[in-house]
Amino acid sequence: MRATLRWAHSDLRTHRGEALFLTLATAGIVASLLLATALFGYATNPWERVFTQARGAHVWIHAGGSADARRLAGLDGVESLAGPYPTQSATVADRGARAAVELRGTSRMPSVGRPLLTAGHWLDPARPDGVVLESSLARALLAEPGDTLTLPGTRRTLTVEGIADSAEPRYRPGEQPGLVWALPSALPAPRGQVTGLRLHDPADTDYVVQRAVTVLGAGAVDDVSTWQQARSEAQGDNRLLGQVLGLFGLGALVAAGLAVHGAIGTRVRGHLRDISVLKAIGFTPGQVVRIFLLQHLAYALLGTVAAAVAIEALGSRIPGRLGDAVRVWQGLPGHAVALSAVPVGAMLFIALTTGLAAWRAGRVPPVPLPRPSGPAGGRLTGLGRRALGLRLPAALVLGCHKAFAGRGRSLATVARLTLPLLLIVVALSAWTTLDRFHSSPERLGLPTALAVRSDGAVSDARVRSLLAADHRVTAAYPGVEVAALVPGQTGTIALRGLGTHSQPYPYTLAEGRAAHGPDEAVAGQGLLDLLDVRVGDWVRMTVGEQPQILHIVGRSIEPQNAGRVVTTSLDTLRENDPRLSPAFYQLRLRQGADPRQVAAGLAAAGHGHLDVHTVPNPADGLSPLRGVVTGLTAVLALIGLVELLTAIGGSVREGERDVLALRAIGMSPRQITAITVTATACTTLAAAVAGTALGLPLARRLIDAQGSSSGIGAGIAQSPSPGLLLLVGAAAVLGAAVLAALPAARAARRRLADTLSAVA
C-alpha cells in the first residue's frame, strides 16, 4: 500500500495540471447534471403541487351565457363540477401596465379549481369592488394587495384583495387573458360562462370533452382548455433548459470519460519500463490496475463532492430561474436521492472508462519489450518527399507526417478531441438561434412587433387613421382570432384571419407556400401534429355553428399557442361572415423604432381606449440559456484542454528517440521543437474541422427537433457565422501550439546523455 501511495504521489507531482483540469471538468459536469435535475423537478412539480392542492379541474369549458352547463355534471366520468361561473372580458391597468383579463364571478371559495392564496385574503362581500388576481397576472401588472386597478375607458376601479396560484393556463400577453376572481356584483353585464370538470380518470379527457360539446352544442362552446395544455405551458422554458443542461452534461461526461481513457493509455505507453519494474519487484497486475483506477477515481470523487456541496449550499443563490429551481428542488421528496444518484452515476461512468484503460497497464509484461528501431510513423510518404523537394520547411513537413503517421493512435486522439469541440459548436448554434430570435424575429415567425386592440369605444376607421398617422408604423395588418373546435370536437385551436388579399400577412414559411387564394391557409407544427395532417391536406373545423374548411398550403413558424394555430386571410373568414370586422391590428415598425415608445405614443393618441402591447417573443423566457451555454462551453474547454495536454505529453515522449537522429542531420533545437508544435497543431486542426463538420448538422437536427416537439416547428435552427467558427477553430489550434511549445522546447534541449537513457 505504501508503494502504491508513493507511486500515486509521484505521478500527481508530475501531472498536476492534468489532475486539476480533470477535477474541475468533473465538477462542472456534475454541477450541470444536478442543475438539469433541479430544472426538471422545478418544471414539473410546482404545477402538479398546485393542481393537487387546488383539486384542479381537468377540463375548462368557456360557453355562451345561455348554455345550460349544469347538465355536464351528469356526464360519465365527471367526478365534480366547478361553476358555472359568469365571465366578462375586460382590460385593467396598474402603474402604466395594461392586461386583458377575464373577470370570473364567484360568491364563495370554489371547492374544485380552488385558488391558493399566496398574499392577501379572499373576496369579502363587504367590499364589492375587491378582486383576487392570478399570480402570473399580478407579476405582469406589478400589483400587490391594496393596489387599485383601473378599467381604461370607464370610471370603474377594482381593489386587489389577494393574489392566488391557479392550475389553469397562465396569463400570456396577446394570447391568454389573465384570470381575476370577483364577486358576481362586479360583473354588471356578463357575456359568457366557464365551467370546470374534474374527472374520475384524467385519461378520459378527450372523450369527456367530446361528450360535453355534444351536450352543450358546438355553437355554444367558445373555448376548451385541458389539464395537459396547462401543464405543458407551465413547464415551458424550464423543461427546455433542463433538457439542454442534461444533454450537454451527458455529452461532457462522455467526453471526460474518453479524455481520462486517453490520458491513462498515453501514460501507460510512456511508463512501460516503470510498470515493468513494479511487476518485477512483486506488484500483481491487479495492484497495477488499482494504482491508476484509484488515482483517477480520487480526482473524480473530489470533483463530484465539490459540485454537490456547491449546488446544495450555493445553488439557491444563483440569480434568476436557476436559483428558483434549486430552491424548489431542495424541498422535493426525491431531492436527497437525486443529489447522491447523479454524482454516483458520474463516478461509475468514469470508473468504467478508467478501468478499461488501466486494464492495459495490468497486461504490461514484467520484462520490458525492446522498442522498435524504426520510427513510429514509418517511412516518409511520397507526398512528404515531394513537399521536401519543393523546399518547404522540413519542420512543417515532418510535423504533419508525425501527426498522421500512426493512423490508429492519431485517429483516436483526433476523435477524443473532436467530441468537446463538436459540443461547443452545438452550444454556439443554440446561442446563435437565441440571438436570432432577438435580432431578426421576422425570420423566425415574428414579423410584427406590436399588437393593437380597441376597447370598443373607438371605431375601426379611427383606429386605422391613428395607425396611419404614426410614421414609425410601416404596415398594419387587420386580424381576428377565434377558437375553433377540431374534428371530433375534443378540443379547440386558434383560427386566425390576418391581413387581406391586397395586403397579405408576411408569414415565415418553413414548408409549402403562402396562402393567396380563397380557403387557403398556413398552419403551425403543433396544429399539424394535433390533427395528424400534412401540408396539402384539407381540414374541417367548427367556429360556433359554422363549419370552416381550409386547404393547408404551407407550414409557418408559429411561436405562439404551442403552434396550434391555423392562419388564413381576413377576407377568407369574411366569406362565411361578411359582418366580421378586425378585432386587432398587427404592426410592423420602421427599422430602429423602439416598440415601447411606439406603444406609449399610440396608447396616448387613443386616450386610453387602445390596448397596445409588444408581441411576445419565446426567446425572452430563455435568457438563462446564455449563462448555461457559457458555463458548459467552459467545461468543454477544460475537457479539451485535458485531452490536449495528454496528446502533447505523448507526442513529446514518443519524439524523444528521434531527437538524436534529427540532431545528426543538422536540425536545430528550434526546428525539432517546431516539429512537435506542428504535429499538435495539425491534430487540433483536424479535430476542429471534424467537430465543425459534424456539429453543424447535429445542432440543426437537435434544435429543429426541439422546435417540432414544442409546436414551433422545424426550421428555426441558425448556424453560427463562419467568422465565429473560424475564430473558435483558430483559437483551438493556436492554443494547442502554445501549449506544446514549452514541453517540446525542453525535450529538444535535453542533454545527449538524457536522450540516450530515454531511448535505451
PDB file of C-alpha atoms in Angstrom, residues 72-339:
ATOM      1  CA  LEU A  72     -72.419  18.451 -17.608  1.00  0.00           C
ATOM      2  CA  ALA A  73     -72.474  17.103 -14.045  1.00  0.00           C
ATOM      3  CA  GLY A  74     -74.347  14.032 -15.294  1.00  0.00           C
ATOM      4  CA  LEU A  75     -71.762  13.026 -17.893  1.00  0.00           C
ATOM      5  CA  ASP A  76     -69.996   9.697 -17.483  1.00  0.00           C
ATOM      6  CA  GLY A  77     -66.535  10.153 -15.979  1.00  0.00           C
ATOM      7  CA  VAL A  78     -67.250  13.550 -14.363  1.00  0.00           C
ATOM      8  CA  GLU A  79     -66.497  13.478 -10.638  1.00  0.00           C
ATOM      9  CA  SER A  80     -67.473  17.038  -9.756  1.00  0.00           C
ATOM     10  CA  LEU A  81     -68.256  20.397 -11.315  1.00  0.00           C
ATOM     11  CA  ALA A  82     -66.716  23.847 -10.811  1.00  0.00           C
ATOM     12  CA  GLY A  83     -69.227  26.554 -11.568  1.00  0.00           C
ATOM     13  CA  PRO A  84     -70.621  27.537 -13.941  1.00  0.00           C
ATOM     14  CA  TYR A  85     -69.223  30.993 -13.237  1.00  0.00           C
ATOM     15  CA  PRO A  86     -70.292  34.129 -15.153  1.00  0.00           C
ATOM     16  CA  THR A  87     -67.422  35.757 -17.055  1.00  0.00           C
ATOM     17  CA  GLN A  88     -66.730  39.087 -18.664  1.00  0.00           C
ATOM     18  CA  SER A  89     -63.737  40.235 -20.714  1.00  0.00           C
ATOM     19  CA  ALA A  90     -62.079  43.474 -19.680  1.00  0.00           C
ATOM     20  CA  THR A  91     -58.824  45.407 -19.711  1.00  0.00           C
ATOM     21  CA  VAL A  92     -57.219  46.506 -16.442  1.00  0.00           C
ATOM     22  CA  ALA A  93     -54.327  48.867 -15.844  1.00  0.00           C
ATOM     23  CA  ASP A  94     -51.989  49.480 -12.930  1.00  0.00           C
ATOM     24  CA  ARG A  95     -48.926  51.742 -12.800  1.00  0.00           C
ATOM     25  CA  GLY A  96     -48.918  52.137 -16.569  1.00  0.00           C
ATOM     26  CA  ALA A  97     -49.140  48.394 -17.296  1.00  0.00           C
ATOM     27  CA  ARG A  98     -52.236  47.026 -19.027  1.00  0.00           C
ATOM     28  CA  ALA A  99     -53.529  43.499 -19.432  1.00  0.00           C
ATOM     29  CA  ALA A 100     -56.525  41.766 -20.969  1.00  0.00           C
ATOM     30  CA  VAL A 101     -58.338  39.792 -18.270  1.00  0.00           C
ATOM     31  CA  GLU A 102     -61.273  37.501 -17.698  1.00  0.00           C
ATOM     32  CA  LEU A 103     -63.414  38.611 -14.763  1.00  0.00           C
ATOM     33  CA  ARG A 104     -64.875  35.498 -13.159  1.00  0.00           C
ATOM     34  CA  GLY A 105     -67.791  35.936 -10.781  1.00  0.00           C
ATOM     35  CA  THR A 106     -67.916  33.723  -7.707  1.00  0.00           C
ATOM     36  CA  SER A 107     -69.590  34.341  -4.371  1.00  0.00           C
ATOM     37  CA  ARG A 108     -67.548  31.834  -2.339  1.00  0.00           C
ATOM     38  CA  MET A 109     -64.247  29.966  -2.459  1.00  0.00           C
ATOM     39  CA  PRO A 110     -64.571  27.185  -5.073  1.00  0.00           C
ATOM     40  CA  SER A 111     -64.095  23.590  -3.960  1.00  0.00           C
ATOM     41  CA  VAL A 112     -62.867  22.460  -7.417  1.00  0.00           C
ATOM     42  CA  GLY A 113     -60.195  24.588  -9.046  1.00  0.00           C
ATOM     43  CA  ARG A 114     -59.718  26.379  -5.732  1.00  0.00           C
ATOM     44  CA  PRO A 115     -57.322  29.377  -5.897  1.00  0.00           C
ATOM     45  CA  LEU A 116     -54.369  29.011  -3.495  1.00  0.00           C
ATOM     46  CA  LEU A 117     -53.826  32.351  -1.814  1.00  0.00           C
ATOM     47  CA  THR A 118     -50.207  33.497  -1.643  1.00  0.00           C
ATOM     48  CA  ALA A 119     -50.882  37.048  -0.433  1.00  0.00           C
ATOM     49  CA  GLY A 120     -53.827  38.987   0.971  1.00  0.00           C
ATOM     50  CA  HIS A 121     -57.220  37.408   1.588  1.00  0.00           C
ATOM     51  CA  TRP A 122     -60.243  36.063  -0.286  1.00  0.00           C
ATOM     52  CA  LEU A 123     -63.164  38.147  -1.527  1.00  0.00           C
ATOM     53  CA  ASP A 124     -65.208  39.965   1.103  1.00  0.00           C
ATOM     54  CA  PRO A 125     -68.913  40.652   0.380  1.00  0.00           C
ATOM     55  CA  ALA A 126     -68.472  43.941   2.233  1.00  0.00           C
ATOM     56  CA  ARG A 127     -66.009  45.056  -0.480  1.00  0.00           C
ATOM     57  CA  PRO A 128     -67.960  44.666  -3.758  1.00  0.00           C
ATOM     58  CA  ASP A 129     -65.096  46.129  -5.815  1.00  0.00           C
ATOM     59  CA  GLY A 130     -62.498  43.714  -4.410  1.00  0.00           C
ATOM     60  CA  VAL A 131     -60.773  41.175  -6.683  1.00  0.00           C
ATOM     61  CA  VAL A 132     -58.189  38.398  -6.420  1.00  0.00           C
ATOM     62  CA  LEU A 133     -55.544  38.187  -9.150  1.00  0.00           C
ATOM     63  CA  GLU A 134     -53.893  35.070 -10.513  1.00  0.00           C
ATOM     64  CA  SER A 135     -50.180  35.235  -9.624  1.00  0.00           C
ATOM     65  CA  SER A 136     -48.764  35.460 -13.179  1.00  0.00           C
ATOM     66  CA  LEU A 137     -51.142  38.341 -13.942  1.00  0.00           C
ATOM     67  CA  ALA A 138     -50.141  40.062 -10.706  1.00  0.00           C
ATOM     68  CA  ARG A 139     -46.472  39.806 -11.661  1.00  0.00           C
ATOM     69  CA  ALA A 140     -47.163  41.284 -15.104  1.00  0.00           C
ATOM     70  CA  LEU A 141     -49.033  44.229 -13.546  1.00  0.00           C
ATOM     71  CA  LEU A 142     -46.622  44.540 -10.590  1.00  0.00           C
ATOM     72  CA  ALA A 143     -49.753  44.507  -8.459  1.00  0.00           C
ATOM     73  CA  GLU A 144     -49.962  43.807  -4.726  1.00  0.00           C
ATOM     74  CA  PRO A 145     -52.830  43.580  -2.232  1.00  0.00           C
ATOM     75  CA  GLY A 146     -54.195  47.043  -1.654  1.00  0.00           C
ATOM     76  CA  ASP A 147     -53.463  48.348  -5.159  1.00  0.00           C
ATOM     77  CA  THR A 148     -56.230  49.906  -7.222  1.00  0.00           C
ATOM     78  CA  LEU A 149     -56.801  48.725 -10.784  1.00  0.00           C
ATOM     79  CA  THR A 150     -58.491  50.931 -13.355  1.00  0.00           C
ATOM     80  CA  LEU A 151     -60.566  49.826 -16.315  1.00  0.00           C
ATOM     81  CA  PRO A 152     -59.498  52.108 -19.202  1.00  0.00           C
ATOM     82  CA  GLY A 153     -62.434  53.754 -20.926  1.00  0.00           C
ATOM     83  CA  THR A 154     -64.620  53.528 -17.834  1.00  0.00           C
ATOM     84  CA  ARG A 155     -64.752  55.140 -14.395  1.00  0.00           C
ATOM     85  CA  ARG A 156     -64.702  51.821 -12.619  1.00  0.00           C
ATOM     86  CA  THR A 157     -61.893  50.759 -10.288  1.00  0.00           C
ATOM     87  CA  LEU A 158     -61.095  47.445  -8.642  1.00  0.00           C
ATOM     88  CA  THR A 159     -59.176  46.885  -5.427  1.00  0.00           C
ATOM     89  CA  VAL A 160     -56.731  43.986  -5.204  1.00  0.00           C
ATOM     90  CA  GLU A 161     -57.658  41.962  -2.124  1.00  0.00           C
ATOM     91  CA  GLY A 162     -55.396  38.981  -2.731  1.00  0.00           C
ATOM     92  CA  ILE A 163     -53.101  37.073  -5.090  1.00  0.00           C
ATOM     93  CA  ALA A 164     -53.505  33.347  -5.723  1.00  0.00           C
ATOM     94  CA  ASP A 165     -51.903  30.492  -7.623  1.00  0.00           C
ATOM     95  CA  SER A 166     -54.028  28.521 -10.073  1.00  0.00           C
ATOM     96  CA  ALA A 167     -53.547  25.372 -12.128  1.00  0.00           C
ATOM     97  CA  GLU A 168     -55.295  26.968 -15.127  1.00  0.00           C
ATOM     98  CA  PRO A 169     -53.351  28.348 -18.117  1.00  0.00           C
ATOM     99  CA  ARG A 170     -51.270  31.343 -17.110  1.00  0.00           C
ATOM    100  CA  TYR A 171     -51.513  34.879 -18.406  1.00  0.00           C
ATOM    101  CA  ARG A 172     -49.649  35.475 -21.662  1.00  0.00           C
ATOM    102  CA  PRO A 173     -49.867  38.941 -23.264  1.00  0.00           C
ATOM    103  CA  GLY A 174     -51.744  38.791 -26.534  1.00  0.00           C
ATOM    104  CA  GLU A 175     -52.515  35.081 -26.194  1.00  0.00           C
ATOM    105  CA  GLN A 176     -54.119  34.170 -22.868  1.00  0.00           C
ATOM    106  CA  PRO A 177     -56.088  36.703 -20.766  1.00  0.00           C
ATOM    107  CA  GLY A 178     -55.307  36.925 -17.086  1.00  0.00           C
ATOM    108  CA  LEU A 179     -57.665  35.451 -14.510  1.00  0.00           C
ATOM    109  CA  VAL A 180     -59.408  37.738 -11.996  1.00  0.00           C
ATOM    110  CA  TRP A 181     -61.836  36.404  -9.396  1.00  0.00           C
ATOM    111  CA  ALA A 182     -64.542  38.876  -8.389  1.00  0.00           C
ATOM    112  CA  LEU A 183     -67.952  38.934  -6.765  1.00  0.00           C
ATOM    113  CA  PRO A 184     -70.847  38.439  -9.211  1.00  0.00           C
ATOM    114  CA  SER A 185     -71.950  42.006  -8.482  1.00  0.00           C
ATOM    115  CA  ALA A 186     -68.695  43.252 -10.054  1.00  0.00           C
ATOM    116  CA  LEU A 187     -69.820  41.827 -13.413  1.00  0.00           C
ATOM    117  CA  PRO A 188     -72.748  44.052 -14.440  1.00  0.00           C
ATOM    118  CA  ALA A 189     -73.106  42.503 -17.901  1.00  0.00           C
ATOM    119  CA  PRO A 190     -71.546  39.015 -18.097  1.00  0.00           C
ATOM    120  CA  ARG A 191     -71.285  37.742 -21.647  1.00  0.00           C
ATOM    121  CA  GLY A 192     -70.286  34.152 -21.040  1.00  0.00           C
ATOM    122  CA  GLN A 193     -69.681  31.459 -18.503  1.00  0.00           C
ATOM    123  CA  VAL A 194     -66.935  28.997 -17.647  1.00  0.00           C
ATOM    124  CA  THR A 195     -67.308  25.535 -16.181  1.00  0.00           C
ATOM    125  CA  GLY A 196     -64.650  23.214 -14.801  1.00  0.00           C
ATOM    126  CA  LEU A 197     -64.901  19.431 -14.944  1.00  0.00           C
ATOM    127  CA  ARG A 198     -62.943  17.237 -12.564  1.00  0.00           C
ATOM    128  CA  LEU A 199     -62.770  13.687 -13.880  1.00  0.00           C
ATOM    129  CA  HIS A 200     -62.507  10.274 -12.279  1.00  0.00           C
ATOM    130  CA  ASP A 201     -59.843   9.268 -14.819  1.00  0.00           C
ATOM    131  CA  PRO A 202     -57.704  12.011 -16.455  1.00  0.00           C
ATOM    132  CA  ALA A 203     -57.075   9.668 -19.392  1.00  0.00           C
ATOM    133  CA  ASP A 204     -60.715  10.148 -20.431  1.00  0.00           C
ATOM    134  CA  THR A 205     -60.222  13.863 -21.098  1.00  0.00           C
ATOM    135  CA  ASP A 206     -60.764  13.760 -24.875  1.00  0.00           C
ATOM    136  CA  TYR A 207     -63.854  11.585 -24.554  1.00  0.00           C
ATOM    137  CA  VAL A 208     -65.419  13.818 -21.885  1.00  0.00           C
ATOM    138  CA  VAL A 209     -64.707  16.955 -23.935  1.00  0.00           C
ATOM    139  CA  GLN A 210     -66.376  15.393 -26.949  1.00  0.00           C
ATOM    140  CA  ARG A 211     -69.449  14.472 -24.889  1.00  0.00           C
ATOM    141  CA  ALA A 212     -69.578  17.910 -23.263  1.00  0.00           C
ATOM    142  CA  VAL A 213     -69.532  19.686 -26.628  1.00  0.00           C
ATOM    143  CA  THR A 214     -72.299  17.405 -27.838  1.00  0.00           C
ATOM    144  CA  VAL A 215     -74.453  18.182 -24.780  1.00  0.00           C
ATOM    145  CA  LEU A 216     -73.933  21.950 -24.929  1.00  0.00           C
ATOM    146  CA  GLY A 217     -73.926  22.219 -28.719  1.00  0.00           C
ATOM    147  CA  ALA A 218     -70.941  23.231 -30.830  1.00  0.00           C
ATOM    148  CA  GLY A 219     -72.376  26.706 -31.323  1.00  0.00           C
ATOM    149  CA  ALA A 220     -72.439  27.357 -27.581  1.00  0.00           C
ATOM    150  CA  VAL A 221     -68.805  26.413 -26.894  1.00  0.00           C
ATOM    151  CA  ASP A 222     -66.281  29.231 -27.218  1.00  0.00           C
ATOM    152  CA  ASP A 223     -63.115  27.609 -25.922  1.00  0.00           C
ATOM    153  CA  VAL A 224     -61.874  24.407 -24.302  1.00  0.00           C
ATOM    154  CA  SER A 225     -58.657  24.029 -22.305  1.00  0.00           C
ATOM    155  CA  THR A 226     -57.374  20.833 -20.716  1.00  0.00           C
ATOM    156  CA  TRP A 227     -55.025  19.966 -17.899  1.00  0.00           C
ATOM    157  CA  GLN A 228     -52.428  18.654 -20.380  1.00  0.00           C
ATOM    158  CA  GLN A 229     -52.232  22.056 -22.075  1.00  0.00           C
ATOM    159  CA  ALA A 230     -51.963  23.867 -18.747  1.00  0.00           C
ATOM    160  CA  ARG A 231     -49.198  21.541 -17.556  1.00  0.00           C
ATOM    161  CA  SER A 232     -47.256  21.881 -20.801  1.00  0.00           C
ATOM    162  CA  GLU A 233     -47.455  25.676 -20.673  1.00  0.00           C
ATOM    163  CA  ALA A 234     -46.424  25.714 -17.008  1.00  0.00           C
ATOM    164  CA  GLN A 235     -43.370  23.570 -17.688  1.00  0.00           C
ATOM    165  CA  GLY A 236     -42.452  25.525 -20.800  1.00  0.00           C
ATOM    166  CA  ASP A 237     -38.975  27.038 -20.810  1.00  0.00           C
ATOM    167  CA  ASN A 238     -37.862  25.348 -17.584  1.00  0.00           C
ATOM    168  CA  ARG A 239     -38.139  21.919 -19.147  1.00  0.00           C
ATOM    169  CA  LEU A 240     -36.234  23.117 -22.214  1.00  0.00           C
ATOM    170  CA  LEU A 241     -33.423  24.465 -20.031  1.00  0.00           C
ATOM    171  CA  GLY A 242     -33.320  21.163 -18.194  1.00  0.00           C
ATOM    172  CA  GLN A 243     -33.077  19.260 -21.477  1.00  0.00           C
ATOM    173  CA  VAL A 244     -30.225  21.487 -22.679  1.00  0.00           C
ATOM    174  CA  LEU A 245     -28.320  21.081 -19.418  1.00  0.00           C
ATOM    175  CA  GLY A 246     -28.923  17.341 -19.327  1.00  0.00           C
ATOM    176  CA  LEU A 247     -27.900  16.831 -22.959  1.00  0.00           C
ATOM    177  CA  PHE A 248     -24.690  18.805 -22.665  1.00  0.00           C
ATOM    178  CA  GLY A 249     -23.942  17.351 -19.238  1.00  0.00           C
ATOM    179  CA  LEU A 250     -24.164  13.797 -20.566  1.00  0.00           C
ATOM    180  CA  GLY A 251     -22.166  14.726 -23.648  1.00  0.00           C
ATOM    181  CA  ALA A 252     -19.497  16.344 -21.478  1.00  0.00           C
ATOM    182  CA  LEU A 253     -19.452  13.264 -19.240  1.00  0.00           C
ATOM    183  CA  VAL A 254     -18.752  11.041 -22.259  1.00  0.00           C
ATOM    184  CA  ALA A 255     -16.054  13.457 -23.441  1.00  0.00           C
ATOM    185  CA  ALA A 256     -14.475  13.487 -19.977  1.00  0.00           C
ATOM    186  CA  GLY A 257     -14.537   9.691 -19.828  1.00  0.00           C
ATOM    187  CA  LEU A 258     -12.808   9.461 -23.190  1.00  0.00           C
ATOM    188  CA  ALA A 259     -10.262  12.077 -22.098  1.00  0.00           C
ATOM    189  CA  VAL A 260      -9.473  10.069 -18.949  1.00  0.00           C
ATOM    190  CA  HIS A 261      -9.212   6.891 -21.033  1.00  0.00           C
ATOM    191  CA  GLY A 262      -6.784   8.576 -23.413  1.00  0.00           C
ATOM    192  CA  ALA A 263      -4.752  10.089 -20.594  1.00  0.00           C
ATOM    193  CA  ILE A 264      -4.261   6.720 -18.882  1.00  0.00           C
ATOM    194  CA  GLY A 265      -3.482   4.983 -22.170  1.00  0.00           C
ATOM    195  CA  THR A 266      -0.857   7.592 -23.035  1.00  0.00           C
ATOM    196  CA  ARG A 267       0.606   7.408 -19.544  1.00  0.00           C
ATOM    197  CA  VAL A 268       0.836   3.618 -19.750  1.00  0.00           C
ATOM    198  CA  ARG A 269       2.715   3.839 -23.051  1.00  0.00           C
ATOM    199  CA  GLY A 270       5.073   6.402 -21.523  1.00  0.00           C
ATOM    200  CA  HIS A 271       5.772   4.368 -18.393  1.00  0.00           C
ATOM    201  CA  LEU A 272       6.113   0.858 -19.771  1.00  0.00           C
ATOM    202  CA  ARG A 273       9.532   0.452 -18.205  1.00  0.00           C
ATOM    203  CA  ASP A 274       8.366   1.762 -14.820  1.00  0.00           C
ATOM    204  CA  ILE A 275       5.360  -0.569 -14.833  1.00  0.00           C
ATOM    205  CA  SER A 276       7.608  -3.497 -15.723  1.00  0.00           C
ATOM    206  CA  VAL A 277       9.833  -2.630 -12.775  1.00  0.00           C
ATOM    207  CA  LEU A 278       6.812  -2.550 -10.464  1.00  0.00           C
ATOM    208  CA  LYS A 279       5.825  -6.026 -11.604  1.00  0.00           C
ATOM    209  CA  ALA A 280       9.408  -7.257 -11.307  1.00  0.00           C
ATOM    210  CA  ILE A 281       9.520  -6.240  -7.633  1.00  0.00           C
ATOM    211  CA  GLY A 282       6.288  -8.075  -6.848  1.00  0.00           C
ATOM    212  CA  PHE A 283       3.315  -5.935  -7.932  1.00  0.00           C
ATOM    213  CA  THR A 284       0.483  -8.051  -9.291  1.00  0.00           C
ATOM    214  CA  PRO A 285      -1.500  -6.973 -12.390  1.00  0.00           C
ATOM    215  CA  GLY A 286      -4.456  -6.194 -10.122  1.00  0.00           C
ATOM    216  CA  GLN A 287      -2.351  -3.857  -7.998  1.00  0.00           C
ATOM    217  CA  VAL A 288      -1.078  -2.018 -11.069  1.00  0.00           C
ATOM    218  CA  VAL A 289      -4.639  -1.571 -12.318  1.00  0.00           C
ATOM    219  CA  ARG A 290      -5.737  -0.319  -8.908  1.00  0.00           C
ATOM    220  CA  ILE A 291      -2.984   2.316  -8.905  1.00  0.00           C
ATOM    221  CA  PHE A 292      -4.416   4.046 -11.975  1.00  0.00           C
ATOM    222  CA  LEU A 293      -8.035   3.341 -11.075  1.00  0.00           C
ATOM    223  CA  LEU A 294      -7.926   4.678  -7.523  1.00  0.00           C
ATOM    224  CA  GLN A 295      -5.863   7.683  -8.536  1.00  0.00           C
ATOM    225  CA  HIS A 296      -8.368   8.901 -11.141  1.00  0.00           C
ATOM    226  CA  LEU A 297     -11.338   7.940  -9.006  1.00  0.00           C
ATOM    227  CA  ALA A 298      -9.903  10.216  -6.330  1.00  0.00           C
ATOM    228  CA  TYR A 299      -9.898  13.096  -8.838  1.00  0.00           C
ATOM    229  CA  ALA A 300     -13.484  12.281  -9.836  1.00  0.00           C
ATOM    230  CA  LEU A 301     -14.580  11.939  -6.207  1.00  0.00           C
ATOM    231  CA  LEU A 302     -13.090  15.313  -5.341  1.00  0.00           C
ATOM    232  CA  GLY A 303     -14.846  16.948  -8.297  1.00  0.00           C
ATOM    233  CA  THR A 304     -18.237  15.334  -7.675  1.00  0.00           C
ATOM    234  CA  VAL A 305     -18.226  16.114  -3.962  1.00  0.00           C
ATOM    235  CA  ALA A 306     -17.219  19.714  -4.654  1.00  0.00           C
ATOM    236  CA  ALA A 307     -20.027  20.071  -7.224  1.00  0.00           C
ATOM    237  CA  ALA A 308     -22.655  18.506  -4.936  1.00  0.00           C
ATOM    238  CA  VAL A 309     -21.635  20.658  -1.965  1.00  0.00           C
ATOM    239  CA  ALA A 310     -21.552  23.816  -4.105  1.00  0.00           C
ATOM    240  CA  ILE A 311     -25.006  23.205  -5.614  1.00  0.00           C
ATOM    241  CA  GLU A 312     -26.520  22.283  -2.250  1.00  0.00           C
ATOM    242  CA  ALA A 313     -25.020  25.260  -0.407  1.00  0.00           C
ATOM    243  CA  LEU A 314     -24.927  27.961  -3.081  1.00  0.00           C
ATOM    244  CA  GLY A 315     -27.320  26.787  -5.817  1.00  0.00           C
ATOM    245  CA  SER A 316     -30.316  28.619  -4.373  1.00  0.00           C
ATOM    246  CA  ARG A 317     -28.325  31.876  -4.506  1.00  0.00           C
ATOM    247  CA  ILE A 318     -27.890  31.722  -8.276  1.00  0.00           C
ATOM    248  CA  PRO A 319     -29.821  34.718  -9.630  1.00  0.00           C
ATOM    249  CA  GLY A 320     -32.892  34.132 -11.765  1.00  0.00           C
ATOM    250  CA  ARG A 321     -34.671  30.946 -12.676  1.00  0.00           C
ATOM    251  CA  LEU A 322     -31.802  28.566 -11.906  1.00  0.00           C
ATOM    252  CA  GLY A 323     -31.731  29.706  -8.285  1.00  0.00           C
ATOM    253  CA  ASP A 324     -35.513  29.374  -8.016  1.00  0.00           C
ATOM    254  CA  ALA A 325     -35.324  25.876  -9.489  1.00  0.00           C
ATOM    255  CA  VAL A 326     -32.691  24.742  -6.991  1.00  0.00           C
ATOM    256  CA  ARG A 327     -34.678  26.262  -4.113  1.00  0.00           C
ATOM    257  CA  VAL A 328     -37.839  24.379  -5.108  1.00  0.00           C
ATOM    258  CA  TRP A 329     -35.924  21.182  -5.869  1.00  0.00           C
ATOM    259  CA  GLN A 330     -34.347  21.164  -2.420  1.00  0.00           C
ATOM    260  CA  GLY A 331     -37.811  20.927  -0.898  1.00  0.00           C
ATOM    261  CA  LEU A 332     -38.979  17.991  -3.034  1.00  0.00           C
ATOM    262  CA  PRO A 333     -39.166  14.447  -1.612  1.00  0.00           C
ATOM    263  CA  GLY A 334     -36.680  12.956  -4.085  1.00  0.00           C
ATOM    264  CA  HIS A 335     -34.061  15.658  -3.599  1.00  0.00           C
ATOM    265  CA  ALA A 336     -31.687  13.613  -1.410  1.00  0.00           C
ATOM    266  CA  VAL A 337     -31.843  10.624  -3.745  1.00  0.00           C
ATOM    267  CA  ALA A 338     -31.065  12.723  -6.829  1.00  0.00           C
ATOM    268  CA  LEU A 339     -28.289  14.604  -5.030  1.00  0.00           C
TER     269      LEU A 339
END
